[in-house]
JSON list of C-alpha atoms in Angstrom, two decimals:
[
{"chain": "A", "resi": 2, "resn": "MET", "atom": "CA", "xyz": [-6.16, -12.19, 5.52]},
{"chain": "A", "resi": 3, "resn": "GLN", "atom": "CA", "xyz": [-2.43, -13.27, 4.61]},
{"chain": "A", "resi": 4, "resn": "LEU", "atom": "CA", "xyz": [0.67, -12.86, 6.33]},
{"chain": "A", "resi": 5, "resn": "LEU", "atom": "CA", "xyz": [3.79, -13.21, 4.23]},
{"chain": "A", "resi": 6, "resn": "GLY", "atom": "CA", "xyz": [7.37, -12.48, 5.24]},
{"chain": "A", "resi": 7, "resn": "LEU", "atom": "CA", "xyz": [9.86, -12.50, 2.36]},
{"chain": "A", "resi": 8, "resn": "GLY", "atom": "CA", "xyz": [13.38, -13.58, 3.47]},
{"chain": "A", "resi": 9, "resn": "HIS", "atom": "CA", "xyz": [16.99, -11.95, 2.34]},
{"chain": "A", "resi": 10, "resn": "ASN", "atom": "CA", "xyz": [17.81, -15.48, 0.69]},
{"chain": "A", "resi": 11, "resn": "GLY", "atom": "CA", "xyz": [13.88, -15.31, -1.46]},
{"chain": "A", "resi": 12, "resn": "HIS", "atom": "CA", "xyz": [11.76, -17.55, 1.02]},
{"chain": "A", "resi": 13, "resn": "ILE", "atom": "CA", "xyz": [8.62, -16.89, 1.02]},
{"chain": "A", "resi": 14, "resn": "GLY", "atom": "CA", "xyz": [7.25, -17.52, 4.67]},
{"chain": "A", "resi": 15, "resn": "PHE", "atom": "CA", "xyz": [9.72, -20.16, 6.07]},
{"chain": "A", "resi": 16, "resn": "ASN", "atom": "CA", "xyz": [9.88, -22.00, 2.80]},
{"chain": "A", "resi": 17, "resn": "GLU", "atom": "CA", "xyz": [13.25, -22.29, 2.11]},
{"chain": "A", "resi": 18, "resn": "PRO", "atom": "CA", "xyz": [14.48, -21.74, -1.49]},
{"chain": "A", "resi": 19, "resn": "GLY", "atom": "CA", "xyz": [14.38, -25.63, -3.10]},
{"chain": "A", "resi": 20, "resn": "GLU", "atom": "CA", "xyz": [11.67, -26.86, -1.20]},
{"chain": "A", "resi": 21, "resn": "ALA", "atom": "CA", "xyz": [8.67, -27.92, -2.82]},
{"chain": "A", "resi": 22, "resn": "PHE", "atom": "CA", "xyz": [6.27, -25.81, -2.71]},
{"chain": "A", "resi": 23, "resn": "GLU", "atom": "CA", "xyz": [3.13, -27.29, -0.95]},
{"chain": "A", "resi": 24, "resn": "LYS", "atom": "CA", "xyz": [-0.09, -26.29, -0.82]},
{"chain": "A", "resi": 25, "resn": "GLU", "atom": "CA", "xyz": [-1.04, -28.04, 2.33]},
{"chain": "A", "resi": 26, "resn": "THR", "atom": "CA", "xyz": [0.89, -26.77, 5.86]},
{"chain": "A", "resi": 27, "resn": "HIS", "atom": "CA", "xyz": [3.85, -28.70, 6.57]},
{"chain": "A", "resi": 28, "resn": "CYS", "atom": "CA", "xyz": [6.87, -28.70, 8.50]},
{"chain": "A", "resi": 29, "resn": "VAL", "atom": "CA", "xyz": [10.36, -27.00, 7.14]},
{"chain": "A", "resi": 30, "resn": "ASP", "atom": "CA", "xyz": [13.85, -27.31, 8.24]},
{"chain": "A", "resi": 31, "resn": "LEU", "atom": "CA", "xyz": [15.40, -23.60, 8.69]},
{"chain": "A", "resi": 32, "resn": "THR", "atom": "CA", "xyz": [18.28, -22.48, 7.49]},
{"chain": "A", "resi": 33, "resn": "GLN", "atom": "CA", "xyz": [20.86, -21.29, 10.24]},
{"chain": "A", "resi": 34, "resn": "SER", "atom": "CA", "xyz": [20.74, -17.94, 8.66]},
{"chain": "A", "resi": 35, "resn": "THR", "atom": "CA", "xyz": [16.69, -17.37, 8.44]},
{"chain": "A", "resi": 36, "resn": "ILE", "atom": "CA", "xyz": [16.93, -18.48, 12.19]},
{"chain": "A", "resi": 37, "resn": "GLU", "atom": "CA", "xyz": [19.57, -15.89, 12.62]},
{"chain": "A", "resi": 38, "resn": "ALA", "atom": "CA", "xyz": [17.59, -13.01, 10.97]},
{"chain": "A", "resi": 39, "resn": "SER", "atom": "CA", "xyz": [14.62, -14.28, 12.95]},
{"chain": "A", "resi": 40, "resn": "ASN", "atom": "CA", "xyz": [16.26, -13.62, 15.98]},
{"chain": "A", "resi": 41, "resn": "MET", "atom": "CA", "xyz": [17.63, -10.04, 14.88]},
{"chain": "A", "resi": 42, "resn": "ILE", "atom": "CA", "xyz": [13.93, -9.35, 14.69]},
{"chain": "A", "resi": 43, "resn": "SER", "atom": "CA", "xyz": [12.73, -10.73, 17.48]},
{"chain": "A", "resi": 44, "resn": "LYS", "atom": "CA", "xyz": [15.23, -8.77, 19.83]},
{"chain": "A", "resi": 45, "resn": "ASP", "atom": "CA", "xyz": [13.83, -5.63, 18.51]},
{"chain": "A", "resi": 46, "resn": "VAL", "atom": "CA", "xyz": [10.07, -5.80, 19.25]}
]
């Protein structure tokens, strides 16, 4: 099973554009627009 999220700025999951794509689990810094979009979705759930 795969859970995949595509963002309005082209991010895949929480891997922002321009970040090195790694095959291992890792931490990333989210852009403000990603945080705001996530907050908007969470309010509706």
